Amino acid sequence: MMDKKKTKAFLRLENTLSRDRLSVGDEFFELLLKDAEKFLSEYAELVGYPEINVEKKSGKFEITITASATRLKNAYSGEKTL
Amino acid sequence: MMDKKKTKAFLRLENTLSRDRLSVGDEFFELLLKDAEKFLSEYAELVGYPEINVEKKSGKFEITITASATRLKNAYSGEKTL
């Protein structure tokens, strides 16, 4: 789970390490993180940034996104952040 | 991680149980799952559906999305599914 002490810079460093390991482009994790936050913010009031982890196992990529939120939004009613 | 044997119907049942526990609207998990698949498909060639778990802990909601993919897409180059 997201550690509050993790800054955006620290996340970027982690992403750089993952990126090199997985042979993806420069901005892969930055865009993924930005999009994940945007996407999840429609459903929940997030605390900080989501955390993204991608592991390669037996030729497959296991993607995990974790986020902490203070509340869930009722997507059905079309509720959006004020 | 996503179990290949989990059908869409099974995921829906799981979502119903979670939904009741978390007091969210009827379509909360269905929309979240659909959006998560759409969002992640821009970054990876997914195997089946993502799996979504939301737990309430100490007044906060911990959201976890896991997905399995055969390959990652290079988002930076604007690559899209053919």
GROMACS .gro file of N, CA, C and O in nm, chain A:
model
  328
    1MET      N    1   0.085  -0.121   0.000
    1MET     CA    2   0.000   0.000   0.000
    1MET      C    3   0.088   0.126   0.000
    1MET      O    4   0.201   0.123   0.042
    2MET      N    5   0.030   0.230  -0.049
    2MET     CA    6   0.099   0.359  -0.061
    2MET      C    7   0.148   0.406   0.076
    2MET      O    8   0.073   0.417   0.171
    3ASP      N    9   0.277   0.431   0.082
    3ASP     CA   10   0.336   0.486   0.203
    3ASP      C   11   0.330   0.638   0.189
    3ASP      O   12   0.373   0.694   0.090
    4LYS      N   13   0.276   0.703   0.290
    4LYS     CA   14   0.259   0.849   0.283
    4LYS      C   15   0.390   0.922   0.262
    4LYS      O   16   0.394   1.033   0.212
    5LYS      N   17   0.499   0.858   0.306
    5LYS     CA   18   0.628   0.924   0.294
    5LYS      C   19   0.683   0.919   0.152
    5LYS      O   20   0.780   0.984   0.121
    6LYS      N   21   0.623   0.837   0.069
    6LYS     CA   22   0.671   0.828  -0.068
    6LYS      C   23   0.631   0.954  -0.145
    6LYS      O   24   0.514   0.985  -0.159
    7THR      N   25   0.730   1.025  -0.191
    7THR     CA   26   0.703   1.146  -0.267
    7THR      C   27   0.688   1.109  -0.413
    7THR      O   28   0.715   0.998  -0.455
    8LYS      N   29   0.646   1.207  -0.491
    8LYS     CA   30   0.631   1.187  -0.634
    8LYS      C   31   0.767   1.153  -0.696
    8LYS      O   32   0.778   1.071  -0.785
    9ALA      N   33   0.872   1.219  -0.642
    9ALA     CA   34   1.008   1.196  -0.693
    9ALA      C   35   1.052   1.052  -0.666
    9ALA      O   36   1.114   0.989  -0.750
   10PHE      N   37   1.015   1.004  -0.549
   10PHE     CA   38   1.053   0.868  -0.513
   10PHE      C   39   0.980   0.769  -0.603
   10PHE      O   40   1.039   0.672  -0.652
   11LEU      N   41   0.851   0.794  -0.626
   11LEU     CA   42   0.774   0.708  -0.715
   11LEU      C   43   0.836   0.707  -0.853
   11LEU      O   44   0.842   0.605  -0.919
   12ARG      N   45   0.883   0.825  -0.896
   12ARG     CA   46   0.943   0.835  -1.028
   12ARG      C   47   1.070   0.749  -1.036
   12ARG      O   48   1.095   0.685  -1.137
   13LEU      N   49   1.148   0.750  -0.928
   13LEU     CA   50   1.270   0.669  -0.925
   13LEU      C   51   1.234   0.520  -0.934
   13LEU      O   52   1.290   0.446  -1.012
   14GLU      N   53   1.134   0.480  -0.855
   14GLU     CA   54   1.090   0.340  -0.859
   14GLU      C   55   1.047   0.303  -1.000
   14GLU      O   56   1.077   0.196  -1.051
   15ASN      N   57   0.974   0.396  -1.062
   15ASN     CA   58   0.924   0.372  -1.197
   15ASN      C   59   1.038   0.358  -1.297
   15ASN      O   60   1.031   0.276  -1.388
   16THR      N   61   1.142   0.437  -1.276
   16THR     CA   62   1.257   0.429  -1.365
   16THR      C   63   1.322   0.292  -1.359
   16THR      O   64   1.355   0.232  -1.460
   17LEU      N   65   1.335   0.243  -1.236
   17LEU     CA   66   1.395   0.110  -1.219
   17LEU      C   67   1.309   0.003  -1.285
   17LEU      O   68   1.360  -0.084  -1.356
   18SER      N   69   1.177   0.010  -1.264
   18SER     CA   70   1.086  -0.087  -1.324
   18SER      C   71   1.091  -0.079  -1.476
   18SER      O   72   1.092  -0.180  -1.545
   19ARG      N   73   1.096   0.043  -1.525
   19ARG     CA   74   1.094   0.069  -1.668
   19ARG      C   75   1.213   0.002  -1.737
   19ARG      O   76   1.198  -0.063  -1.839
   20ASP      N   77   1.330   0.019  -1.675
   20ASP     CA   78   1.450  -0.042  -1.732
   20ASP      C   79   1.439  -0.194  -1.736
   20ASP      O   80   1.481  -0.259  -1.829
   21ARG      N   81   1.379  -0.248  -1.631
   21ARG     CA   82   1.366  -0.394  -1.618
   21ARG      C   83   1.268  -0.449  -1.721
   21ARG      O   84   1.280  -0.561  -1.767
   22LEU      N   85   1.166  -0.370  -1.753
   22LEU     CA   86   1.057  -0.420  -1.839
   22LEU      C   87   1.066  -0.374  -1.984
   22LEU      O   88   0.982  -0.407  -2.064
   23SER      N   89   1.170  -0.297  -2.014
   23SER     CA   90   1.191  -0.250  -2.152
   23SER      C   91   1.072  -0.174  -2.209
   23SER      O   92   1.025  -0.203  -2.318
   24VAL      N   93   1.020  -0.080  -2.132
   24VAL     CA   94   0.915   0.006  -2.185
   24VAL      C   95   0.973   0.147  -2.204
   24VAL      O   96   1.080   0.178  -2.153
   25GLY      N   97   0.899   0.229  -2.276
   25GLY     CA   98   0.947   0.364  -2.309
   25GLY      C   99   0.961   0.454  -2.187
   25GLY      O  100   0.913   0.423  -2.078
   26ASP      N  101   1.030   0.565  -2.209
   26ASP     CA  102   1.059   0.662  -2.104
   26ASP      C  103   0.938   0.699  -2.020
   26ASP      O  104   0.947   0.711  -1.899
   27GLU      N  105   0.828   0.725  -2.087
   27GLU     CA  106   0.714   0.780  -2.014
   27GLU      C  107   0.607   0.678  -1.977
   27GLU      O  108   0.499   0.715  -1.930
   28PHE      N  109   0.636   0.552  -1.999
   28PHE     CA  110   0.535   0.450  -1.974
   28PHE      C  111   0.473   0.459  -1.834
   28PHE      O  112   0.352   0.470  -1.819
   29PHE      N  113   0.559   0.457  -1.732
   29PHE     CA  114   0.507   0.457  -1.595
   29PHE      C  115   0.451   0.592  -1.552
   29PHE      O  116   0.357   0.598  -1.474
   30GLU      N  117   0.509   0.698  -1.605
   30GLU     CA  118   0.458   0.831  -1.571
   30GLU      C  119   0.316   0.848  -1.623
   30GLU      O  120   0.228   0.896  -1.553
   31LEU      N  121   0.295   0.805  -1.749
   31LEU     CA  122   0.162   0.815  -1.808
   31LEU      C  123   0.064   0.721  -1.739
   31LEU      O  124  -0.050   0.757  -1.711
   32LEU      N  125   0.112   0.601  -1.711
   32LEU     CA  126   0.027   0.501  -1.646
   32LEU      C  127  -0.017   0.552  -1.508
   32LEU      O  128  -0.135   0.542  -1.471
   33LEU      N  129   0.076   0.609  -1.434
   33LEU     CA  130   0.047   0.661  -1.300
   33LEU      C  131  -0.052   0.778  -1.307
   33LEU      O  132  -0.149   0.783  -1.232
   34LYS      N  133  -0.028   0.867  -1.402
   34LYS     CA  134  -0.115   0.984  -1.419
   34LYS      C  135  -0.257   0.941  -1.458
   34LYS      O  136  -0.356   0.990  -1.401
   35ASP      N  137  -0.264   0.849  -1.552
   35ASP     CA  138  -0.394   0.799  -1.597
   35ASP      C  139  -0.466   0.720  -1.488
   35ASP      O  140  -0.588   0.728  -1.474
   36ALA      N  141  -0.389   0.644  -1.411
   36ALA     CA  142  -0.448   0.565  -1.302
   36ALA      C  143  -0.510   0.658  -1.198
   36ALA      O  144  -0.620   0.634  -1.148
   37GLU      N  145  -0.439   0.766  -1.169
   37GLU     CA  146  -0.491   0.861  -1.070
   37GLU      C  147  -0.618   0.928  -1.122
   37GLU      O  148  -0.717   0.941  -1.050
   38LYS      N  149  -0.616   0.967  -1.248
   38LYS     CA  150  -0.731   1.032  -1.309
   38LYS      C  151  -0.852   0.938  -1.310
   38LYS      O  152  -0.963   0.976  -1.272
   39PHE      N  153  -0.826   0.815  -1.353
   39PHE     CA  154  -0.932   0.715  -1.363
   39PHE      C  155  -0.991   0.682  -1.225
   39PHE      O  156  -1.113   0.683  -1.206
   40LEU      N  157  -0.904   0.658  -1.128
   40LEU     CA  158  -0.953   0.620  -0.995
   40LEU      C  159  -1.020   0.736  -0.922
   40LEU      O  160  -1.109   0.715  -0.840
   41SER      N  161  -0.978   0.859  -0.956
   41SER     CA  162  -1.038   0.976  -0.891
   41SER      C  163  -1.185   0.993  -0.926
   41SER      O  164  -1.258   1.064  -0.859
   42GLU      N  165  -1.227   0.927  -1.034
   42GLU     CA  166  -1.369   0.933  -1.069
   42GLU      C  167  -1.452   0.843  -0.978
   42GLU      O  168  -1.572   0.856  -0.968
   43TYR      N  169  -1.384   0.749  -0.913
   43TYR     CA  170  -1.452   0.652  -0.829
   43TYR      C  171  -1.426   0.669  -0.680
   43TYR      O  172  -1.499   0.616  -0.597
   44ALA      N  173  -1.319   0.740  -0.647
   44ALA     CA  174  -1.284   0.753  -0.506
   44ALA      C  175  -1.205   0.880  -0.480
   44ALA      O  176  -1.137   0.932  -0.568
   45GLU      N  177  -1.217   0.928  -0.357
   45GLU     CA  178  -1.139   1.044  -0.312
   45GLU      C  179  -1.003   0.992  -0.267
   45GLU      O  180  -0.988   0.944  -0.155
   46LEU      N  181  -0.906   0.999  -0.357
   46LEU     CA  182  -0.775   0.938  -0.329
   46LEU      C  183  -0.691   1.013  -0.226
   46LEU      O  184  -0.699   1.134  -0.216
   47VAL      N  185  -0.610   0.935  -0.153
   47VAL     CA  186  -0.511   0.991  -0.063
   47VAL      C  187  -0.376   0.971  -0.133
   47VAL      O  188  -0.330   0.859  -0.149
   48GLY      N  189  -0.318   1.078  -0.179
   48GLY     CA  190  -0.191   1.067  -0.251
   48GLY      C  191  -0.204   0.999  -0.386
   48GLY      O  192  -0.313   0.991  -0.442
   49TYR      N  193  -0.094   0.949  -0.436
   49TYR     CA  194  -0.091   0.884  -0.566
   49TYR      C  195  -0.115   0.734  -0.554
   49TYR      O  196  -0.080   0.676  -0.453
   50PRO      N  197  -0.171   0.675  -0.660
   50PRO     CA  198  -0.178   0.528  -0.660
   50PRO      C  199  -0.035   0.474  -0.669
   50PRO      O  200   0.057   0.549  -0.705
   51GLU      N  201  -0.017   0.350  -0.633
   51GLU     CA  202   0.112   0.285  -0.649
   51GLU      C  203   0.096   0.178  -0.756
   51GLU      O  204  -0.002   0.103  -0.755
   52ILE      N  205   0.192   0.174  -0.848
   52ILE     CA  206   0.182   0.079  -0.958
   52ILE      C  207   0.300  -0.016  -0.956
   52ILE      O  208   0.414   0.027  -0.938
   53ASN      N  209   0.273  -0.143  -0.969
   53ASN     CA  210   0.379  -0.240  -0.976
   53ASN      C  211   0.356  -0.335  -1.093
   53ASN      O  212   0.244  -0.381  -1.115
   54VAL      N  213   0.461  -0.357  -1.170
   54VAL     CA  214   0.451  -0.451  -1.282
   54VAL      C  215   0.564  -0.552  -1.268
   54VAL      O  216   0.681  -0.515  -1.258
   55GLU      N  217   0.527  -0.678  -1.259
   55GLU     CA  218   0.627  -0.784  -1.247
   55GLU      C  219   0.615  -0.878  -1.366
   55GLU      O  220   0.505  -0.909  -1.410
   56LYS      N  221   0.729  -0.922  -1.414
   56LYS     CA  222   0.726  -1.020  -1.522
   56LYS      C  223   0.745  -1.158  -1.461
   56LYS      O  224   0.842  -1.183  -1.390
   57LYS      N  225   0.646  -1.245  -1.485
   57LYS     CA  226   0.650  -1.380  -1.427
   57LYS      C  227   0.610  -1.481  -1.534
   57LYS      O  228   0.501  -1.470  -1.590
   58SER      N  229   0.695  -1.576  -1.558
   58SER     CA  230   0.666  -1.682  -1.656
   58SER      C  231   0.617  -1.623  -1.788
   58SER      O  232   0.520  -1.671  -1.845
   59GLY      N  233   0.684  -1.518  -1.832
   59GLY     CA  234   0.651  -1.459  -1.962
   59GLY      C  235   0.529  -1.370  -1.962
   59GLY      O  236   0.491  -1.315  -2.065
   60LYS      N  237   0.462  -1.357  -1.846
   60LYS     CA  238   0.346  -1.269  -1.838
   60LYS      C  239   0.374  -1.151  -1.747
   60LYS      O  240   0.456  -1.160  -1.657
   61PHE      N  241   0.302  -1.044  -1.771
   61PHE     CA  242   0.317  -0.925  -1.689
   61PHE      C  243   0.202  -0.918  -1.589
   61PHE      O  244   0.086  -0.922  -1.628
   62GLU      N  245   0.237  -0.909  -1.462
   62GLU     CA  246   0.136  -0.899  -1.358
   62GLU      C  247   0.133  -0.753  -1.312
   62GLU      O  248   0.230  -0.703  -1.258
   63ILE      N  249   0.022  -0.687  -1.341
   63ILE     CA  250   0.008  -0.545  -1.310
   63ILE      C  251  -0.075  -0.529  -1.183
   63ILE      O  252  -0.182  -0.586  -1.170
   64THR      N  253  -0.024  -0.451  -1.089
   64THR     CA  254  -0.099  -0.424  -0.966
   64THR      C  255  -0.102  -0.273  -0.942
   64THR      O  256   0.001  -0.206  -0.944
   65ILE      N  257  -0.221  -0.223  -0.922
   65ILE     CA  258  -0.239  -0.081  -0.889
   65ILE      C  259  -0.306  -0.076  -0.753
   65ILE      O  260  -0.410  -0.137  -0.732
   66THR      N  261  -0.244  -0.006  -0.659
   66THR     CA  262  -0.306   0.009  -0.527
   66THR      C  263  -0.325   0.157  -0.498
   66THR      O  264  -0.244   0.241  -0.537
   67ALA      N  265  -0.434   0.188  -0.430
   67ALA     CA  266  -0.461   0.327  -0.394
   67ALA      C  267  -0.538   0.330  -0.264
   67ALA      O  268  -0.610   0.236  -0.229
   68SER      N  269  -0.522   0.438  -0.192
   68SER     CA  270  -0.593   0.457  -0.066
   68SER      C  271  -0.690   0.573  -0.086
   68SER      O  272  -0.657   0.671  -0.153
   69ALA      N  273  -0.809   0.560  -0.030
   69ALA     CA  274  -0.910   0.664  -0.049
   69ALA      C  275  -0.987   0.692   0.079
   69ALA      O  276  -1.004   0.605   0.163
   70THR      N  277  -1.031   0.816   0.095
   70THR     CA  278  -1.109   0.851   0.213
   70THR      C  279  -1.257   0.815   0.195
   70THR      O  280  -1.328   0.792   0.291
   71ARG      N  281  -1.301   0.811   0.067
   71ARG     CA  282  -1.439   0.768   0.044
   71ARG      C  283  -1.454   0.723  -0.100
   71ARG      O  284  -1.373   0.755  -0.187
   72LEU      N  285  -1.560   0.646  -0.123
   72LEU     CA  286  -1.592   0.601  -0.259
   72LEU      C  287  -1.701   0.694  -0.313
   72LEU      O  288  -1.785   0.743  -0.238
   73LYS      N  289  -1.695   0.719  -0.442
   73LYS     CA  290  -1.797   0.803  -0.505
   73LYS      C  291  -1.900   0.714  -0.572
   73LYS      O  292  -1.867   0.608  -0.622
   74ASN      N  293  -2.021   0.760  -0.574
   74ASN     CA  294  -2.126   0.681  -0.637
   74ASN      C  295  -2.126   0.707  -0.788
   74ASN      O  296  -2.194   0.796  -0.837
   75ALA      N  297  -2.050   0.625  -0.859
   75ALA     CA  298  -2.034   0.643  -1.004
   75ALA      C  299  -2.167   0.639  -1.077
   75ALA      O  300  -2.186   0.706  -1.178
   76TYR      N  301  -2.259   0.558  -1.025
   76TYR     CA  302  -2.387   0.540  -1.091
   76TYR      C  303  -2.464   0.672  -1.105
   76TYR      O  304  -2.529   0.699  -1.203
   77SER      N  305  -2.451   0.756  -1.002
   77SER     CA  306  -2.524   0.882  -1.004
   77SER      C  307  -2.449   0.990  -1.082
   77SER      O  308  -2.494   1.103  -1.093
   78GLY      N  309  -2.331   0.951  -1.133
   78GLY     CA  310  -2.253   1.046  -1.212
   78GLY      C  311  -2.186   1.152  -1.125
   78GLY      O  312  -2.149   1.258  -1.172
   79GLU      N  313  -2.169   1.120  -0.998
   79GLU     CA  314  -2.105   1.215  -0.906
   79GLU      C  315  -1.960   1.242  -0.947
   79GLU      O  316  -1.887   1.151  -0.982
   80LYS      N  317  -1.924   1.366  -0.946
   80LYS     CA  318  -1.787   1.403  -0.980
   80LYS      C  319  -1.727   1.486  -0.867
   80LYS      O  320  -1.799   1.541  -0.784
   81THR      N  321  -1.595   1.496  -0.869
   81THR     CA  322  -1.527   1.579  -0.769
   81THR      C  323  -1.571   1.724  -0.785
   81THR      O  324  -1.580   1.774  -0.896
   82LEU      N  325  -1.597   1.790  -0.674
   82LEU     CA  326  -1.638   1.932  -0.680
   82LEU      C  327  -1.517   2.019  -0.708
   82LEU      O  328  -1.406   1.983  -0.673
   0.00000   0.00000   0.00000
